mmCIF file of N, CA and C in Angstrom:
data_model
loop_
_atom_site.group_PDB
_atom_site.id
_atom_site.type_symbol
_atom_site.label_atom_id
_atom_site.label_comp_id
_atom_site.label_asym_id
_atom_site.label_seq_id
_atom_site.Cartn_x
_atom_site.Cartn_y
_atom_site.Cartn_z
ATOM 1 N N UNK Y 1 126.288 59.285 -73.531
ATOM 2 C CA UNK Y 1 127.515 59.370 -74.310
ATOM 3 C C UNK Y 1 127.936 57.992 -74.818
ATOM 4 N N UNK Y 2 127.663 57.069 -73.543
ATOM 5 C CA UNK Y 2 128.272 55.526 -74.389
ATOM 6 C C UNK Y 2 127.504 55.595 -75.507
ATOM 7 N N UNK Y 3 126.060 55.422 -75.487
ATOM 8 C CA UNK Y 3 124.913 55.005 -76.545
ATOM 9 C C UNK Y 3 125.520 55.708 -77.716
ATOM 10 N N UNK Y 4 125.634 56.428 -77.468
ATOM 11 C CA UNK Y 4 126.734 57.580 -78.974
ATOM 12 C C UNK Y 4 127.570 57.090 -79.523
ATOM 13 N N UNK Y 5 128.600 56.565 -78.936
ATOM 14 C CA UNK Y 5 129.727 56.047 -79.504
ATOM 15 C C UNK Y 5 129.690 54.142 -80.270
ATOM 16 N N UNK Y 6 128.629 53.743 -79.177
ATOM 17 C CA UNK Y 6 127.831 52.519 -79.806
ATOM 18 C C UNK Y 6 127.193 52.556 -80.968
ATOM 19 N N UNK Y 7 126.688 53.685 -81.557
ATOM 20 C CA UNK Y 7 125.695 53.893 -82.529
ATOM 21 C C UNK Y 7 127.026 54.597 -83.406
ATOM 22 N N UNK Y 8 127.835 55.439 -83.347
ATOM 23 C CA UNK Y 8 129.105 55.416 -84.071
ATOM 24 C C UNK Y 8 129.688 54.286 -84.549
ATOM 25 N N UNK Y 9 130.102 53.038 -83.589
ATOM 26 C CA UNK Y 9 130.526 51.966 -84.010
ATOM 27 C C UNK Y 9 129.802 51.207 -84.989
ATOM 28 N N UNK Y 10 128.477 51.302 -84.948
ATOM 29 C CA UNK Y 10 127.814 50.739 -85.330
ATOM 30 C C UNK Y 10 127.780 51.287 -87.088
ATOM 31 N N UNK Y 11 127.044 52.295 -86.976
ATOM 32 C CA UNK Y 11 127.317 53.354 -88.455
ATOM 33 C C UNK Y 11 128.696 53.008 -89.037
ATOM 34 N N UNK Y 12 130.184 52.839 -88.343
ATOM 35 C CA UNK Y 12 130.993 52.672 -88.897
ATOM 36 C C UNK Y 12 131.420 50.884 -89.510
ATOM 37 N N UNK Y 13 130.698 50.163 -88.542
ATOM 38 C CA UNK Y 13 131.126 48.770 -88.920
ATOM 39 C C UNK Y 13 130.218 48.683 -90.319
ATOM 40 N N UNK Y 14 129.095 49.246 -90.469
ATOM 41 C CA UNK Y 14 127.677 48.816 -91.225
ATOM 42 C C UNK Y 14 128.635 49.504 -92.693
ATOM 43 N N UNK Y 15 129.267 51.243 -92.441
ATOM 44 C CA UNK Y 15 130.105 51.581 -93.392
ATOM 45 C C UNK Y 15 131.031 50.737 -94.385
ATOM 46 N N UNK Y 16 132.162 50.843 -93.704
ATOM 47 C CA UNK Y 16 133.295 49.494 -93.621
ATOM 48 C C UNK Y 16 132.968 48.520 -94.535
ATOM 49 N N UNK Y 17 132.238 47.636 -94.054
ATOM 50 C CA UNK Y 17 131.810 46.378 -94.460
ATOM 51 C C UNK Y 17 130.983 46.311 -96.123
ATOM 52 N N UNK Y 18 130.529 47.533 -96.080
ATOM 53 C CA UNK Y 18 129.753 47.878 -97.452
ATOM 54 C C UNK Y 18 130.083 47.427 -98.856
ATOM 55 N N UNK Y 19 130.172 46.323 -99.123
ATOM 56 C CA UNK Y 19 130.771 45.910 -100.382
ATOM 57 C C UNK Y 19 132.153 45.406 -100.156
ATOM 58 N N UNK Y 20 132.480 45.172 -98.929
ATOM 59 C CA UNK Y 20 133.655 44.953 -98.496
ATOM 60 C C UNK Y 20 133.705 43.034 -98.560
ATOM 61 N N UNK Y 21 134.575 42.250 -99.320
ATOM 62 C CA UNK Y 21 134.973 40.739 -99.836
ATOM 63 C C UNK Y 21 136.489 40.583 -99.235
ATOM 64 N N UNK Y 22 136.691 40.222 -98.034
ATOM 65 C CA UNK Y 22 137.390 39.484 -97.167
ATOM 66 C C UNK Y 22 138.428 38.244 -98.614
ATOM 67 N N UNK Y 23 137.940 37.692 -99.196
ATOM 68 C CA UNK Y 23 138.839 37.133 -100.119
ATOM 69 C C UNK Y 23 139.442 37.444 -101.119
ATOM 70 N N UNK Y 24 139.637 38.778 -101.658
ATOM 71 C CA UNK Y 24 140.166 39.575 -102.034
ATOM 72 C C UNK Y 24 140.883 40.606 -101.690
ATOM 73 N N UNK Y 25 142.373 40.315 -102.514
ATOM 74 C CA UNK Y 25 143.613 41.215 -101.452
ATOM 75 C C UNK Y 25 143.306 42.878 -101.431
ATOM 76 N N UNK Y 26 143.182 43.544 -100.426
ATOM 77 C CA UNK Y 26 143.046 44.826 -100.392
ATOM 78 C C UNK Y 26 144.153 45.677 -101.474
ATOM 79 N N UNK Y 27 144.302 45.301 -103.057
ATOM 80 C CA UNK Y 27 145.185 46.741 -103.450
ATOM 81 C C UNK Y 27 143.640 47.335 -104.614
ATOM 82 N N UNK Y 28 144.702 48.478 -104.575
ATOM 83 C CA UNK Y 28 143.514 49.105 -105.295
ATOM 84 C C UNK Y 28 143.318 48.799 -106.920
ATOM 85 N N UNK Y 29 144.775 48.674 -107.587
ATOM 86 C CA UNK Y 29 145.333 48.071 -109.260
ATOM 87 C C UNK Y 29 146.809 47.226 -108.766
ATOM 88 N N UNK Y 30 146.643 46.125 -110.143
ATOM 89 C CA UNK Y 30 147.933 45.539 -109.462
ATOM 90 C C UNK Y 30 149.446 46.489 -109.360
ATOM 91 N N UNK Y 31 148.952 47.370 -109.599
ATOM 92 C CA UNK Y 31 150.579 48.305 -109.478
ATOM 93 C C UNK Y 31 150.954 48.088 -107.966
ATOM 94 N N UNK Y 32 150.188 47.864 -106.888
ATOM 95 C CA UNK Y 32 150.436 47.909 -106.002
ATOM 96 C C UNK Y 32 151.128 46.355 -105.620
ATOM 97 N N UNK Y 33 150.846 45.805 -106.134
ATOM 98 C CA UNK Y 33 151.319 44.451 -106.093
ATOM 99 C C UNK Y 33 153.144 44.330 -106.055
ATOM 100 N N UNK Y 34 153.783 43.327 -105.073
ATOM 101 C CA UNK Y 34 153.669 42.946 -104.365
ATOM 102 C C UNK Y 34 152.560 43.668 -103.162
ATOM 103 N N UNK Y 35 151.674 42.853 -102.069
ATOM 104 C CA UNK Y 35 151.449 43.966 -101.182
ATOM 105 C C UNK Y 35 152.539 43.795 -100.262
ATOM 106 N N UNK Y 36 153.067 44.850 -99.078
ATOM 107 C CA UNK Y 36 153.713 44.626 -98.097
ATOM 108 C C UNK Y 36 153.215 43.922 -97.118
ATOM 109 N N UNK Y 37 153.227 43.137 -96.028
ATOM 110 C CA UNK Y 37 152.759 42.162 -95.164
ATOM 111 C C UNK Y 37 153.908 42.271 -93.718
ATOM 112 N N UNK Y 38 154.197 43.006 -92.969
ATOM 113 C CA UNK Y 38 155.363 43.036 -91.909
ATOM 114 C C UNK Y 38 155.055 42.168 -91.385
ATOM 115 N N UNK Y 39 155.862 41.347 -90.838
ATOM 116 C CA UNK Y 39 155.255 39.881 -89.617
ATOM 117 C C UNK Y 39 156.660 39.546 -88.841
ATOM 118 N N UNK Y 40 156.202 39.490 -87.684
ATOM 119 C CA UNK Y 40 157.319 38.934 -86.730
ATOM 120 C C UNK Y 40 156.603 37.662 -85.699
ATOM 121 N N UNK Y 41 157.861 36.961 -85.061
ATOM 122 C CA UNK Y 41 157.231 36.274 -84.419
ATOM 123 C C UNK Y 41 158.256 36.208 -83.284
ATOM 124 N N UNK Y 42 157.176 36.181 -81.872
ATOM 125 C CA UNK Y 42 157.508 36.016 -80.440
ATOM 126 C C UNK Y 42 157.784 34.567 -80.181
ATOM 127 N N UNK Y 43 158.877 34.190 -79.711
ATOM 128 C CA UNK Y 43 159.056 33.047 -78.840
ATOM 129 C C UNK Y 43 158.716 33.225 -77.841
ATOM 130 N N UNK Y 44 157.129 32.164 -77.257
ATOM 131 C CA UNK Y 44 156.967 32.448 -76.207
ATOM 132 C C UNK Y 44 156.966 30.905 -74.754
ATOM 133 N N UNK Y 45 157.339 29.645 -75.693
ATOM 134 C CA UNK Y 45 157.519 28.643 -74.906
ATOM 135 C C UNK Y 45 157.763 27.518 -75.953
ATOM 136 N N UNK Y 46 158.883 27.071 -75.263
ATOM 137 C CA UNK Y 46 159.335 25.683 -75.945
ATOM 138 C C UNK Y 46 159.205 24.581 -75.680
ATOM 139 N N UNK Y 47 157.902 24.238 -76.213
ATOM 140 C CA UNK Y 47 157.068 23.463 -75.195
ATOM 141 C C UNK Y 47 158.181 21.767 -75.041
ATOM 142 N N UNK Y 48 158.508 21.379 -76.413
ATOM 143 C CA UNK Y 48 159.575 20.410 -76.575
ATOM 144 C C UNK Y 48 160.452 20.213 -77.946
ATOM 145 N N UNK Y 49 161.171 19.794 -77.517
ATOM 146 C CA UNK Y 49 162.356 19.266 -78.677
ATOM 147 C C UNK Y 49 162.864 17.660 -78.536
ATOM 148 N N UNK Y 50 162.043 17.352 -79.477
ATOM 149 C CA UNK Y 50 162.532 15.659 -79.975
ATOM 150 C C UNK Y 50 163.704 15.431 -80.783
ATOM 151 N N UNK Y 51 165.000 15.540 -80.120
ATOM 152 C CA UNK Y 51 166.165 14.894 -80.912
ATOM 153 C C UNK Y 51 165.972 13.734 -82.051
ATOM 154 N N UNK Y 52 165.252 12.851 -81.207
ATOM 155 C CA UNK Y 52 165.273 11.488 -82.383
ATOM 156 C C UNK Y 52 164.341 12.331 -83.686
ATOM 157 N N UNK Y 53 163.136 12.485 -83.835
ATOM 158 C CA UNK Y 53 162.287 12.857 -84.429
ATOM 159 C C UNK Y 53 162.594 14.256 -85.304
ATOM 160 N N UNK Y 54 163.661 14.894 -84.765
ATOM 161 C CA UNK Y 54 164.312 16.061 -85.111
ATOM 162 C C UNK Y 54 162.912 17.831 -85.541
ATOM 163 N N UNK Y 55 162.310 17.572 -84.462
ATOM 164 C CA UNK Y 55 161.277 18.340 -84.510
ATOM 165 C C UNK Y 55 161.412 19.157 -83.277
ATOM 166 N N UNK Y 56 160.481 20.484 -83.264
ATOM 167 C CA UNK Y 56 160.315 21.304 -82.337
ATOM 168 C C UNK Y 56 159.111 21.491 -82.173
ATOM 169 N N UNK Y 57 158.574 21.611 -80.535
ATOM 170 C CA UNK Y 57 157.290 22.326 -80.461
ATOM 171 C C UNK Y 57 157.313 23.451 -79.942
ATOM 172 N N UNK Y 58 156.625 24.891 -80.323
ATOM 173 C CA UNK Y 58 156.780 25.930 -79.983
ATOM 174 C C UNK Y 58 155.008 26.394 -79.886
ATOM 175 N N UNK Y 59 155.112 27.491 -78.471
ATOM 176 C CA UNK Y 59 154.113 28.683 -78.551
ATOM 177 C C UNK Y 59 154.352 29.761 -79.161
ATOM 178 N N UNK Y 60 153.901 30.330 -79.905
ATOM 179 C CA UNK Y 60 154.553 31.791 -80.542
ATOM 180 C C UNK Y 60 153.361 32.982 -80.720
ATOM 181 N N UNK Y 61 154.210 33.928 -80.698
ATOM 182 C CA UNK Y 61 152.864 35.081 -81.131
ATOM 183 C C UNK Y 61 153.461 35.741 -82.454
ATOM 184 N N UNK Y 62 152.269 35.748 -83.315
ATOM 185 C CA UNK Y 62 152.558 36.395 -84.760
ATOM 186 C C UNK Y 62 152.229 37.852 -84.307
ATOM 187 N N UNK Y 63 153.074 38.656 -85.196
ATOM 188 C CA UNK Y 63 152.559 39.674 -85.307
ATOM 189 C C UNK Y 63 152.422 40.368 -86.887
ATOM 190 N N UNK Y 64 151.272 40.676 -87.652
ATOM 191 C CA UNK Y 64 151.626 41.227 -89.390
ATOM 192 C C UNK Y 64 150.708 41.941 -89.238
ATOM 193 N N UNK Y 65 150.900 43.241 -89.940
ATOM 194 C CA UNK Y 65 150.905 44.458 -90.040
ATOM 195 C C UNK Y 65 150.722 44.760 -91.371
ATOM 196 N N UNK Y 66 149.343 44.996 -91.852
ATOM 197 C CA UNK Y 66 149.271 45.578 -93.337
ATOM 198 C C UNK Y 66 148.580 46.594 -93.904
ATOM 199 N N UNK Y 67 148.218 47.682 -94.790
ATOM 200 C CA UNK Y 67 147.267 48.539 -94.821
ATOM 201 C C UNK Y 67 146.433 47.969 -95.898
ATOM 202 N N UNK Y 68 145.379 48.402 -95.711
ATOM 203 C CA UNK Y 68 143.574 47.881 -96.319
ATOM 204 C C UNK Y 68 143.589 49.309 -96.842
ATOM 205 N N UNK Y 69 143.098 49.559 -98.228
ATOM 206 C CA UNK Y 69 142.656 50.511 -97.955
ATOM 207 C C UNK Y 69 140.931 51.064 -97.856
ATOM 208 N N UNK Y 70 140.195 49.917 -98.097
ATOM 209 C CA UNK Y 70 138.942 50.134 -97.972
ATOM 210 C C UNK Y 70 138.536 49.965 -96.496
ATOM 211 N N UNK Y 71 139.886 50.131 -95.221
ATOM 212 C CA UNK Y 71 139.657 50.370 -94.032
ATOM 213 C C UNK Y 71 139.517 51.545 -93.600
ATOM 214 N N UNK Y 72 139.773 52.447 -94.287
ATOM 215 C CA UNK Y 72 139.863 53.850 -94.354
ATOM 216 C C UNK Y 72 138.436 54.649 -93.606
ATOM 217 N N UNK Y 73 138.786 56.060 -93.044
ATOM 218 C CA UNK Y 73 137.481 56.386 -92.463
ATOM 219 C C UNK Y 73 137.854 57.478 -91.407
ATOM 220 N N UNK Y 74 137.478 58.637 -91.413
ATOM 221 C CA UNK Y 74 137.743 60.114 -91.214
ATOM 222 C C UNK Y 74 136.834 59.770 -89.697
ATOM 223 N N UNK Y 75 137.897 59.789 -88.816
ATOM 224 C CA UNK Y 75 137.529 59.574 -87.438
ATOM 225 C C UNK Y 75 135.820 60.929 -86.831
ATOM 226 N N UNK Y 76 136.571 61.735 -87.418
ATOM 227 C CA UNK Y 76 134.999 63.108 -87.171
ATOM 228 C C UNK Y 76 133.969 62.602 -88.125
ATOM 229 N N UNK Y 77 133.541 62.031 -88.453
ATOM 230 C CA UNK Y 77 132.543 61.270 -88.970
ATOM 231 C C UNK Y 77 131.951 60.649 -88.364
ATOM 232 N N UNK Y 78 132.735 59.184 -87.334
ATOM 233 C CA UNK Y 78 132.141 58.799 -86.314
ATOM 234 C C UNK Y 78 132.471 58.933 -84.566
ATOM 235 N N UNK Y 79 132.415 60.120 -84.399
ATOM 236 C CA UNK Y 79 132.386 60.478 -82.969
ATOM 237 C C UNK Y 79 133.925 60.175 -82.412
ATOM 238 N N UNK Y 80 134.879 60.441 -83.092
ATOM 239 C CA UNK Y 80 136.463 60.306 -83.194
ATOM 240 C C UNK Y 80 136.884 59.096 -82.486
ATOM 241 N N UNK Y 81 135.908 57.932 -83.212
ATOM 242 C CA UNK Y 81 136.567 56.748 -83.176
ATOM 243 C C UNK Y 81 137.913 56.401 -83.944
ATOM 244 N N UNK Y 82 138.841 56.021 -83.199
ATOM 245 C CA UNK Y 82 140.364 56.079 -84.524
ATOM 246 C C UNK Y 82 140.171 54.448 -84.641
ATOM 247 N N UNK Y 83 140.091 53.782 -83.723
ATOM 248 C CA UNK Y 83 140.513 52.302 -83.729
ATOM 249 C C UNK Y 83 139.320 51.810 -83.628
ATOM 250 N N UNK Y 84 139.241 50.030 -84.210
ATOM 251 C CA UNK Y 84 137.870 49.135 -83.934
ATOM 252 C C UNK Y 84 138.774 48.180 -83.881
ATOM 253 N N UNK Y 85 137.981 47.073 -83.246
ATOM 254 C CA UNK Y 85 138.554 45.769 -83.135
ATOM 255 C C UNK Y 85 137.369 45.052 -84.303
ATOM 256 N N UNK Y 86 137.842 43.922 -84.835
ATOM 257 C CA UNK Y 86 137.569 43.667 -86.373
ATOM 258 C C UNK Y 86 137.688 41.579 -86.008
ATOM 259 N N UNK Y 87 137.053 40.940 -86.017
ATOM 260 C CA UNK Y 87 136.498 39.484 -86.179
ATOM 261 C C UNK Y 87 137.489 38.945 -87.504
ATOM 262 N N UNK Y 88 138.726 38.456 -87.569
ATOM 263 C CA UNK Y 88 139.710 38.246 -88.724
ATOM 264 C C UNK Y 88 138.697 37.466 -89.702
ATOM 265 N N UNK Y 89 137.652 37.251 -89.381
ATOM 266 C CA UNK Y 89 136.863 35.907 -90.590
ATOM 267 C C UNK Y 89 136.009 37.078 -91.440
ATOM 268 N N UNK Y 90 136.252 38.444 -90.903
ATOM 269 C CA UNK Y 90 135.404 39.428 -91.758
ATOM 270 C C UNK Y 90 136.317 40.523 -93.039
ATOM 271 N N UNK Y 91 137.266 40.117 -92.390
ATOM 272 C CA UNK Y 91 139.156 41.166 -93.034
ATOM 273 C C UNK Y 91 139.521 39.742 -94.036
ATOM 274 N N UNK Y 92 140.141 40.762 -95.079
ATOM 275 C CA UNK Y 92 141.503 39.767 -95.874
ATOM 276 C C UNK Y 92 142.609 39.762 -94.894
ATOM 277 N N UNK Y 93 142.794 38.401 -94.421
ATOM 278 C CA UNK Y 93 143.936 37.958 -94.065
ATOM 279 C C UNK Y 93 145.175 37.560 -94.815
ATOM 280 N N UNK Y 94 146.438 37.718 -94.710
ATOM 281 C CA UNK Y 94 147.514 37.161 -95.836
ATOM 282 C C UNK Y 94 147.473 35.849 -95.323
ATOM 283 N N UNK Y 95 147.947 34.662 -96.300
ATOM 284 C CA UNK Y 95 148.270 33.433 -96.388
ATOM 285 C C UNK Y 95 149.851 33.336 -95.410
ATOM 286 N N UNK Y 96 149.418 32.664 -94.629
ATOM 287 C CA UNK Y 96 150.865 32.450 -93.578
ATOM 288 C C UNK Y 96 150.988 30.308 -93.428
ATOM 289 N N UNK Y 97 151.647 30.792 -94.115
ATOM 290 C CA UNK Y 97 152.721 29.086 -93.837
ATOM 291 C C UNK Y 97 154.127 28.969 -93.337
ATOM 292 N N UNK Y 98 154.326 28.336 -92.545
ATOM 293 C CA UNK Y 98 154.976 27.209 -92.067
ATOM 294 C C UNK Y 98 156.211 26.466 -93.176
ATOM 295 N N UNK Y 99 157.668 27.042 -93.229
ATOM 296 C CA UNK Y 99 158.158 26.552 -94.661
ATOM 297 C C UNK Y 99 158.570 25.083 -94.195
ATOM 298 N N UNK Y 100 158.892 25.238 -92.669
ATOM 299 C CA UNK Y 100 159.559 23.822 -92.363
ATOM 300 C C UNK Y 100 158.472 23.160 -91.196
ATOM 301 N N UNK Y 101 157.272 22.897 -91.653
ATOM 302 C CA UNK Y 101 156.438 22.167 -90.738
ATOM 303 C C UNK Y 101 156.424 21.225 -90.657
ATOM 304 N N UNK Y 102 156.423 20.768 -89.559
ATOM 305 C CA UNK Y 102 156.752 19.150 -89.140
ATOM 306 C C UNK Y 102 155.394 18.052 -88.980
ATOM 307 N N UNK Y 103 153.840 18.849 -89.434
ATOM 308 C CA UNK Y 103 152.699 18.361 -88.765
ATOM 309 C C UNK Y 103 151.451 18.351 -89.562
ATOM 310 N N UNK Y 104 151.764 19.204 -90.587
ATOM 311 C CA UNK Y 104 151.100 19.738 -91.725
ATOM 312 C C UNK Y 104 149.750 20.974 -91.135
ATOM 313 N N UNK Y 105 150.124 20.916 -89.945
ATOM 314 C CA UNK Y 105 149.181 22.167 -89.359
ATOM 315 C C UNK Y 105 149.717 23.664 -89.013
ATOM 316 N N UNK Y 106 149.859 24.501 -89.913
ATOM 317 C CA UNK Y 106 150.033 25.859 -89.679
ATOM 318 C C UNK Y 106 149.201 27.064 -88.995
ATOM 319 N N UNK Y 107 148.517 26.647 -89.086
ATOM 320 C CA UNK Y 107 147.194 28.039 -88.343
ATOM 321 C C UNK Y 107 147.506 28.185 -86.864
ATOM 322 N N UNK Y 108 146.726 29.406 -87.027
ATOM 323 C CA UNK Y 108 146.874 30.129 -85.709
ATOM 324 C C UNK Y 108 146.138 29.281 -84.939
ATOM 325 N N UNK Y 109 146.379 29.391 -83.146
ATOM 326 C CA UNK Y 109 145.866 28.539 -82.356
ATOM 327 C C UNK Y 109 144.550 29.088 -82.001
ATOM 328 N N UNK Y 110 144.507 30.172 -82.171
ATOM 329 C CA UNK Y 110 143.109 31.324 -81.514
ATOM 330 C C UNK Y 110 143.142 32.238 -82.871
ATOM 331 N N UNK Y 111 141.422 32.677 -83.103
ATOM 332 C CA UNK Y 111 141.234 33.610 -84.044
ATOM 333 C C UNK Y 111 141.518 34.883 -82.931
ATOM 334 N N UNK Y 112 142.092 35.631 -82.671
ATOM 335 C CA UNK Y 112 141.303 36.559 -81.945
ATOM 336 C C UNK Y 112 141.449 37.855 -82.623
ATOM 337 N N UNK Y 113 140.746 39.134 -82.418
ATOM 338 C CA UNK Y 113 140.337 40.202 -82.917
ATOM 339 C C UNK Y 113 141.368 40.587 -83.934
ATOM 340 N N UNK Y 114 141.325 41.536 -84.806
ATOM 341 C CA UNK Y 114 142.194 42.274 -85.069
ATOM 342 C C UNK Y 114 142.316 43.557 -84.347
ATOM 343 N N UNK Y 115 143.112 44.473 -84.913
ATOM 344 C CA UNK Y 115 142.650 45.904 -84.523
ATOM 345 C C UNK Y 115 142.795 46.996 -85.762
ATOM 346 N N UNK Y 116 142.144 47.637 -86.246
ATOM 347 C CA UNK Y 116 141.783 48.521 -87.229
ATOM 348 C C UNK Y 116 141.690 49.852 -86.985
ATOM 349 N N UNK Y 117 143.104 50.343 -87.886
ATOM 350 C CA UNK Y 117 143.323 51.725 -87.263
ATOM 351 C C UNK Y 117 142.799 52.583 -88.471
ATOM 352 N N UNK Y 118 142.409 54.091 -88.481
ATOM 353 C CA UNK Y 118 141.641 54.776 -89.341
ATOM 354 C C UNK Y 118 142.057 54.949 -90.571
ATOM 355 N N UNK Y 119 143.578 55.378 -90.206
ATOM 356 C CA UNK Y 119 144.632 55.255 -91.544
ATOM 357 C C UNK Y 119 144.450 54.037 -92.206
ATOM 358 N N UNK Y 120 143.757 52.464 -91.952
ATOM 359 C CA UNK Y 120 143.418 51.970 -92.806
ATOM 360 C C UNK Y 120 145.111 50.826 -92.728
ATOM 361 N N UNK Y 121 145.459 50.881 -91.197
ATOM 362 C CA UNK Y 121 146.519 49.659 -90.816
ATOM 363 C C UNK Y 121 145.682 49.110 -90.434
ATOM 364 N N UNK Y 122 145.838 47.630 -90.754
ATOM 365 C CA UNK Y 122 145.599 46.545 -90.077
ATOM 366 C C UNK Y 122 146.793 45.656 -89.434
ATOM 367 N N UNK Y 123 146.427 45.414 -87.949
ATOM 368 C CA UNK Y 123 147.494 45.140 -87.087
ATOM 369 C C UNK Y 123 146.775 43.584 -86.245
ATOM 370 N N UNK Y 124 147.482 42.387 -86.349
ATOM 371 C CA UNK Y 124 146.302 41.630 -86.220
ATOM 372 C C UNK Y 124 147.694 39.891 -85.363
ATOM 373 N N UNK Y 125 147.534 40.280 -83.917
ATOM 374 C CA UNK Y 125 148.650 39.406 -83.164
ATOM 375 C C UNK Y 125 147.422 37.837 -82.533
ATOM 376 N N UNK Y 126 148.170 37.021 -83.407
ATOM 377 C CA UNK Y 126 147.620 36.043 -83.108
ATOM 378 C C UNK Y 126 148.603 34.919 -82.348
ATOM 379 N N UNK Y 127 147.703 34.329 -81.281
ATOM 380 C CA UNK Y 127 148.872 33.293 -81.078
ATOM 381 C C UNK Y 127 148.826 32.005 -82.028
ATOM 382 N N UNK Y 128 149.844 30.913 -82.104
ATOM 383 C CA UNK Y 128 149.897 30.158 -82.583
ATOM 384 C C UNK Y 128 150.812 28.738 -82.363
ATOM 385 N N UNK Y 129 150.914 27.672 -82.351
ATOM 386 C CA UNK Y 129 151.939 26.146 -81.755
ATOM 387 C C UNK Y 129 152.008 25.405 -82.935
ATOM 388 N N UNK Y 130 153.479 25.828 -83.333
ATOM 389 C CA UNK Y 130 153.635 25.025 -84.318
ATOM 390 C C UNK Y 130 154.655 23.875 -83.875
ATOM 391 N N UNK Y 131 154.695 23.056 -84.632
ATOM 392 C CA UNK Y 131 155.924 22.012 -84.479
ATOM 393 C C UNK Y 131 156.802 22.272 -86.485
ATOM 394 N N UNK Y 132 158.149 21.883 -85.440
ATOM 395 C CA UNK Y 132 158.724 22.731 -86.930
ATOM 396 C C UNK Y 132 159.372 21.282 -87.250
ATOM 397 N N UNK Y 133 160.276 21.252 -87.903
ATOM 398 C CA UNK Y 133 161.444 20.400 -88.600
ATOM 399 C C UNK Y 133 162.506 20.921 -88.400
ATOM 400 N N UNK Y 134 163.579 20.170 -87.501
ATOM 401 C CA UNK Y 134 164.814 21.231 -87.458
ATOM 402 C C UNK Y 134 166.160 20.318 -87.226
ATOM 403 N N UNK Y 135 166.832 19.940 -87.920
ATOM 404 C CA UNK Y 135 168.281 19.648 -87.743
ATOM 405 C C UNK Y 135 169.129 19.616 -86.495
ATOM 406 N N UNK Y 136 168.823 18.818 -85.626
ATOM 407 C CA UNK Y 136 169.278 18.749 -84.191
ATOM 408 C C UNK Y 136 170.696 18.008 -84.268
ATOM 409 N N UNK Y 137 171.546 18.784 -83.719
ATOM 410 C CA UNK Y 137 173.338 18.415 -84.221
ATOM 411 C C UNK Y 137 173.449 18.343 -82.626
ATOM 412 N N UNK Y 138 173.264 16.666 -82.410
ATOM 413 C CA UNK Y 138 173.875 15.850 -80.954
ATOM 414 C C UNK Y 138 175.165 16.090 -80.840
ATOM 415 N N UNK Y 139 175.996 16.510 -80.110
ATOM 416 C CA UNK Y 139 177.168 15.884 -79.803
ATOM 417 C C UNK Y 139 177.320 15.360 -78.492
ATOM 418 N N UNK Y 140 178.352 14.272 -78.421
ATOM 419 C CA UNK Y 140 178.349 14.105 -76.555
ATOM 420 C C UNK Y 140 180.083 14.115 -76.325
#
């Protein structure tokens, strides 16, 4: 049964990928344009705050949420796989910056997987440490 579902994955990644260009935004005509892009972000440690320097360092987790639609793919086809996990250097990723960066480094700290749901969401939580620029109002 595993070997089945391996050889499903497999048939489906080999699918998928078929003419599939990672640098090009998933719409189908620009009517679709804007695309939607949901993104939030976790505070997850503050690592420091430089008063003089008026900067922040933070751990954070992104989270953005978008639909592909050439992710698409009728789960009874391949052995009712709904979800794959997906290598982000193989997916269109959206452009994520940093409006108030303090370092000129925005990227994520770790590539790690996405996850690719049949409906053709892409759901893709990366962590990331930025240092920001931020207006630190001393009083004593």
């Amino acid at each position: 049964m595993r070997s089945m579902m391996i050889d499903a994955e497999d048939r489906l990644m080999v699918d998928l990928f078929k003419g599939y260009n990672s640098l090009v935004q998933p719409v189908r005509n620009k009517s679709e344009l804007p695309m939607i892009v949901k993104i939030a972000m976790q505070l997850i440690l503050l690592i420091n705050v430089d008063e003089k320097e008026q900067v922040m360092h933070t751990n954070v987790w992104l989270t953005l949420k978008w639909q592909d639609f050439q992710m698409r793919w009728d789960p009874s086809d391949y052995d009712g796989i709904t979800q794959i996990r997906v290598a982000p250097d193989k997916i269109w990723l959206p452009d994520i910056v940093l409006f108030n960066n303090a370092d000129g480094n925005y990227e994520v700290s770790f590539m790690c997987n996405a996850l690719v749901h049949h409906s053709g969401e892409v759901l893709w939580v990366p962590p990331a440490i930025y240092k920001s620029s931020c207006i630190i109002g001393l009083f004593f």
